[in-house]
Coordinates of C-alpha atoms in Angstrom, one line a residue:
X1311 CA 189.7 11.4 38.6
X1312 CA 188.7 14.7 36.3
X1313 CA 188.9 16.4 39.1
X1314 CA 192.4 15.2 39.9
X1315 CA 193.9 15.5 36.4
X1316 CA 192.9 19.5 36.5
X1317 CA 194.3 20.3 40.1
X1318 CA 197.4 18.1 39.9
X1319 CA 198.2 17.4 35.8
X1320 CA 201.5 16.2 36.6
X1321 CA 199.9 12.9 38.8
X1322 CA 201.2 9.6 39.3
X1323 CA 199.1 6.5 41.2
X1324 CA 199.8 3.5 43.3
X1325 CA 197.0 0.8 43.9
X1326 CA 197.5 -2.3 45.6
X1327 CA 195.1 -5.3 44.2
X1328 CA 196.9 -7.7 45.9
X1329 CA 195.6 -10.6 43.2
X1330 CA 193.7 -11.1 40.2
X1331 CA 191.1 -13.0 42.1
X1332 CA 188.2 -11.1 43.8
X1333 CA 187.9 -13.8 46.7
X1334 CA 191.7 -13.5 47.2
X1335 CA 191.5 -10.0 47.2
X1336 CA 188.1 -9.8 49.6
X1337 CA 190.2 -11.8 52.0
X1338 CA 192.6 -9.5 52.6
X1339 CA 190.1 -6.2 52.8
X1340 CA 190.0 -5.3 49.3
X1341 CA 186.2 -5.6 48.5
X1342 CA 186.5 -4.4 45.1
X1343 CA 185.8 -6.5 41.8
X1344 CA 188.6 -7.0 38.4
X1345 CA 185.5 -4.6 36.5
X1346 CA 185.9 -1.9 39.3
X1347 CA 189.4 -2.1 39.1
X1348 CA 189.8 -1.9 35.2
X1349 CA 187.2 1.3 35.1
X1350 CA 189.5 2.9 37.7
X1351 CA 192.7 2.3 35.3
X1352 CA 190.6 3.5 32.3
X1353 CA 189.7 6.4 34.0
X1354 CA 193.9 6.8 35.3
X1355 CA 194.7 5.9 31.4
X1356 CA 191.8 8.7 30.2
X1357 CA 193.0 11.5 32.2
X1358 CA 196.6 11.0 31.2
X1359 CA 198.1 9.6 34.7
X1360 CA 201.8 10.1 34.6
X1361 CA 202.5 6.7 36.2
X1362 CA 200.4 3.8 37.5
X1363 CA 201.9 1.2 39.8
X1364 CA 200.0 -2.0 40.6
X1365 CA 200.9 -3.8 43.5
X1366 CA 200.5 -7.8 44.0
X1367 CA 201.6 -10.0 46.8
X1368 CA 202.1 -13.8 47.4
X1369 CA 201.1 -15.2 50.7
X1370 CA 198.0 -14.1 51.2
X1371 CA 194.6 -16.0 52.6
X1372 CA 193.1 -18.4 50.0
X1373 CA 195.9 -17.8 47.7
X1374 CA 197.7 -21.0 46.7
X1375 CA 200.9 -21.4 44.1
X1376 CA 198.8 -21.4 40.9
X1377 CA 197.2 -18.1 42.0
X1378 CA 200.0 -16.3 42.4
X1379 CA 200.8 -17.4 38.7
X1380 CA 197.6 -16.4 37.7
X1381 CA 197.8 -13.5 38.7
X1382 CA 201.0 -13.0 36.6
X1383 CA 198.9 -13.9 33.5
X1384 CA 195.9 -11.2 34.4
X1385 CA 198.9 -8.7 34.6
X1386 CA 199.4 -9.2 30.4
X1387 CA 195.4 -8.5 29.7
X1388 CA 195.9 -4.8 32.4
X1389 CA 199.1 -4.3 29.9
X1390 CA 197.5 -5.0 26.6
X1391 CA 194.2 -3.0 27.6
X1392 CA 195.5 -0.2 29.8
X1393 CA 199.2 -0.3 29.3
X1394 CA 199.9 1.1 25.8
X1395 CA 201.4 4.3 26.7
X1396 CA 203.9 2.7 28.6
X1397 CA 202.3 4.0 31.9
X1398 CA 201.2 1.2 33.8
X1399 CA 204.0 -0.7 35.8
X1400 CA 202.8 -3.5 37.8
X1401 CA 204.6 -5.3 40.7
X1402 CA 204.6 -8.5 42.5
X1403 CA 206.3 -8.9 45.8
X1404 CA 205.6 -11.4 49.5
X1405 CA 204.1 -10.6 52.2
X1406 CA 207.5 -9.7 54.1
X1407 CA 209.1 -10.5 56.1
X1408 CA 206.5 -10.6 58.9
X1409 CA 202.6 -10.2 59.5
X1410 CA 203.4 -7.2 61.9
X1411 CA 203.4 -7.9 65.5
X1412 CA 200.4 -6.0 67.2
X1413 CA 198.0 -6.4 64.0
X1414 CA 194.9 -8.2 63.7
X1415 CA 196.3 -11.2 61.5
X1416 CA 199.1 -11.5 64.3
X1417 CA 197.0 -11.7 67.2
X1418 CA 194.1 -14.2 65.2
X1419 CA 196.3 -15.8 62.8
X1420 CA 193.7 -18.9 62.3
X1421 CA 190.7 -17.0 61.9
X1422 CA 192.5 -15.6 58.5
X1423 CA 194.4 -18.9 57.6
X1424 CA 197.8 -18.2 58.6
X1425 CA 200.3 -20.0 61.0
X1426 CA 202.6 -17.9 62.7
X1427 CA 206.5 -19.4 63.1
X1428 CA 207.5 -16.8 65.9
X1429 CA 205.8 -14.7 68.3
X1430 CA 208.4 -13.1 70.5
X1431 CA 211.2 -10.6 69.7
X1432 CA 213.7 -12.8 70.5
X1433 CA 212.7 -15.2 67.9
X1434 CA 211.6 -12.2 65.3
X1435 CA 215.7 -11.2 66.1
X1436 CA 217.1 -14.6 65.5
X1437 CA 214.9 -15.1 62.2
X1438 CA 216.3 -11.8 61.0
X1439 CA 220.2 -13.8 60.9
X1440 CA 218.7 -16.5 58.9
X1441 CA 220.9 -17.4 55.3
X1442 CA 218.1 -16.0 53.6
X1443 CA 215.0 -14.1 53.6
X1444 CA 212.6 -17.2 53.2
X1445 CA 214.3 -17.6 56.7
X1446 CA 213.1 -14.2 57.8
X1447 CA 209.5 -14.8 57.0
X1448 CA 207.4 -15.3 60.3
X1449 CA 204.2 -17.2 58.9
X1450 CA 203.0 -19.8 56.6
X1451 CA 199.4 -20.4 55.4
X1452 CA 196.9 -22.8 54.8
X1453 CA 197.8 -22.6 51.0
X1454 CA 201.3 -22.5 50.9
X1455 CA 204.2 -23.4 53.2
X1456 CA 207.2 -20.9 53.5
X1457 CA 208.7 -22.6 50.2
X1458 CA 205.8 -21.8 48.2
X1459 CA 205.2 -18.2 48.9
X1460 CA 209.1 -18.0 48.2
X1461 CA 209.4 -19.9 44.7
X1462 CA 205.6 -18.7 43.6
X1463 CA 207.0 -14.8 44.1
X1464 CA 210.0 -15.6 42.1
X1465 CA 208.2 -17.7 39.5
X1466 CA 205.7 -14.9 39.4
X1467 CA 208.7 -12.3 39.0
X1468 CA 209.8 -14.0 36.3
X1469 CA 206.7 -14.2 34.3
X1470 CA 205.8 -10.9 35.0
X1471 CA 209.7 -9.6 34.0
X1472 CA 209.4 -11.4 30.6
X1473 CA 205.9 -10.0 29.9
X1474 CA 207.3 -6.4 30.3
X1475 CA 210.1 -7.4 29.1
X1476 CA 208.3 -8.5 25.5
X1477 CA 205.8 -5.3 25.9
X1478 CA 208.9 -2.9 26.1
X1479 CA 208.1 -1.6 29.4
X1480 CA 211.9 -2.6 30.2
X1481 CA 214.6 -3.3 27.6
X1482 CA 215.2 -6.7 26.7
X1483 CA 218.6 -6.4 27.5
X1484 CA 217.5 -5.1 31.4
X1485 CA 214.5 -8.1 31.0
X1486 CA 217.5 -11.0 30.5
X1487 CA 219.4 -9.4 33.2
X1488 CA 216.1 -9.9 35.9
X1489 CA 215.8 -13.0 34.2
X1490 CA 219.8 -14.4 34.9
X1491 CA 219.4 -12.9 38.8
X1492 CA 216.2 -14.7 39.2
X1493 CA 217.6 -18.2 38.0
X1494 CA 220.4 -17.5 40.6
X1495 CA 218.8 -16.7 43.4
X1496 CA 215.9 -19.6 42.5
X1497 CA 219.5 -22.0 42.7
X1498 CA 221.2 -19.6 45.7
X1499 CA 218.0 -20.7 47.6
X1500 CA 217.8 -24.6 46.8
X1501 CA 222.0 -25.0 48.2
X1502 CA 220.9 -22.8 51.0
X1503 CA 218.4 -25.0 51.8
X1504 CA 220.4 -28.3 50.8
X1505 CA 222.7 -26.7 53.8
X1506 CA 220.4 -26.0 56.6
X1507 CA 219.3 -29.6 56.3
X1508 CA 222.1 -31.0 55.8
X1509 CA 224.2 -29.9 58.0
X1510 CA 224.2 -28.6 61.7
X1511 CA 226.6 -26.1 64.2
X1512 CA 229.9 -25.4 63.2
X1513 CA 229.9 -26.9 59.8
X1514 CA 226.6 -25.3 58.8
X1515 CA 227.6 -21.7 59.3
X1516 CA 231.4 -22.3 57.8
X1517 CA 229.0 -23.2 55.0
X1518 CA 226.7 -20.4 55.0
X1519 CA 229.3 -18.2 55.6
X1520 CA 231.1 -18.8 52.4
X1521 CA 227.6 -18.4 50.5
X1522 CA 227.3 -15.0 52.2
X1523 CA 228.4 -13.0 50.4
X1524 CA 227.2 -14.2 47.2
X1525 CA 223.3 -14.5 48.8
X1526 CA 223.5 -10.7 49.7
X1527 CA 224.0 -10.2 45.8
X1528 CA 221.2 -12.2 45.1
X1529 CA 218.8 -10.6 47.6
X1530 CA 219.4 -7.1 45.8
X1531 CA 216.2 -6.3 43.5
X1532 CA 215.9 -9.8 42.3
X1533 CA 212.3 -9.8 40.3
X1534 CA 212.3 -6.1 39.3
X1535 CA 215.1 -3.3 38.9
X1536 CA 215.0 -0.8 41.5
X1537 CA 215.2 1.9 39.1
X1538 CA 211.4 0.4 37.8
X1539 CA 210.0 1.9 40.9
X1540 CA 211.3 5.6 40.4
X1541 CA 208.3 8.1 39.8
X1542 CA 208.7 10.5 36.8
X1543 CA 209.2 14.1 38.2
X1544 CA 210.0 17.2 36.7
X1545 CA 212.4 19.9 37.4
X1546 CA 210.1 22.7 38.2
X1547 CA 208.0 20.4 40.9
X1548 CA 207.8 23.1 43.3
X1549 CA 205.6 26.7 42.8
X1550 CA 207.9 29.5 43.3
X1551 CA 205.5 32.4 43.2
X1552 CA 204.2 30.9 46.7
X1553 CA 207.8 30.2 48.2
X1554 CA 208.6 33.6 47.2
X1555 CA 205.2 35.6 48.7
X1556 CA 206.3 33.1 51.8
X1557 CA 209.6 34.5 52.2
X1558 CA 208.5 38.0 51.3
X1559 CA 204.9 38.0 53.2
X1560 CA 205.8 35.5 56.1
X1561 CA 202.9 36.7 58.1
X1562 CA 200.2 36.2 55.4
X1563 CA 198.5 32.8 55.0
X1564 CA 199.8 31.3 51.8
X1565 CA 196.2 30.0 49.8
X1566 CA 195.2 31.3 47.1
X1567 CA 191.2 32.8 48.0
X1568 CA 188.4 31.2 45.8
X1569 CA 186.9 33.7 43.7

């Protein structure tokens, strides 16, 4: 990381945990522990990282509902201990909206807990015209059904939103906002689904169709702003002296020789 910080001062980071918990997180090929994980921040925090985004997902093997909360509440003790510069953004998104087709998980789905709802293209096409992106997703797992992973990612959005929200990594005012799009699309989902069980052919899409438009509102950066997942960059980003000995030397290798 020293190393890192002198070469590139200017550095930003993305890591992707996946959960708070280790077993979780050794499931899906991340064999590293919550103390090797914390050093590696402290050692981002110490050598004055730019940015550091965390990434977490919902639907993965041995997660259940609770985890995915959990893993919400870890994100407040990585804010409080790592977070005071305002430098560490974490994020919590599904697994979506398929395990992709030709991938190890696809082809054993059991051996790693999941179920798979389609298989062919044909039914991966007609998912992707489903009301709503619940509709889209293409598995389910041993610890949560399709309605899980979808209302544990927004509950988790919505914990994690107030908690930056009350740390001043957002604005409150941009922290209510999140929080009023999530309760929508939490109740845009539930009359979706009141629909699709409801009612069948004709009826059902007239119905769908006059929630359309208002669903593909909802769907638009529900548990984070978009803007949250911009990089900090700087004007001068790009070394002149080298573009210019480029354009003036073309046939000269462009590296600087060590001394």
């Amino acid at each position: 990381m020293e190393e890192i910080a002198q070469t590139t001062p200017n550095f930003n980071i993305q890591i992707s945990p996946e959960s708070h918990d280790e077993e979780v997180r050794r499931a899906f090929g991340r064999p590293y522990s919550n103390r090797e994980l914390e050093s590696f921040l402290s050692a981002a925090v110490r050598n004055k990282a730019k940015r550091i985004d965390l990434f977490f997902m919902t639907g993965l093997p041995k997660q259940d509902y609770n985890s995915v909360l959990e893993t919400a509440d870890y994100c407040r003790h990585l804010l409080e201990q790592y977070g005071g510069n305002k430098t560490l953004f974490p994020f919590i998104s599904p697994l979506a909206p398929f395990l992709d087709p030709g991938s190890m998980v696809f082809e054993q789905p059991e051996q790693f807990g999941y179920r798979l709802l389609f298989r062919t293209l044909e039914e991966h096409r007609r998912a992707l015209e489903g009301p709503s992106w619940k509709y889209f997703l293409n598995y389910e797992t041993r610890w949560m059904t399709r309605d899980d992973i979808v209302f544990s990612t927004y509950e988790g959005g919505r914990r994690l939103n107030a908690l930056k929200g009350e740390l001043g990594i957002i604005s409150p005012a941009l922290a209510a906002a999140i929080d009023v799009r999530i309760t929508q699309a939490v109740e845009m989902m539930k009359r979706i689904d009141a629909i699709v069980d409801s009612m069948a052919g004709a009826e059902q899409e007239e119905a769908l169709r006059k929630l359309g438009i208002h669903v593909k509102e909802m769907e638009k950066s529900i548990v984070c702003d978009k803007r949250e997942l911009e990089w900090p960059t700087h004007f001068f980003r790009m070394n002149f002296l080298k573009i210019l000995r480029t354009i003036l030397f073309p046939g000269r290798p462009n590296i600087m020789r060590a001394s």
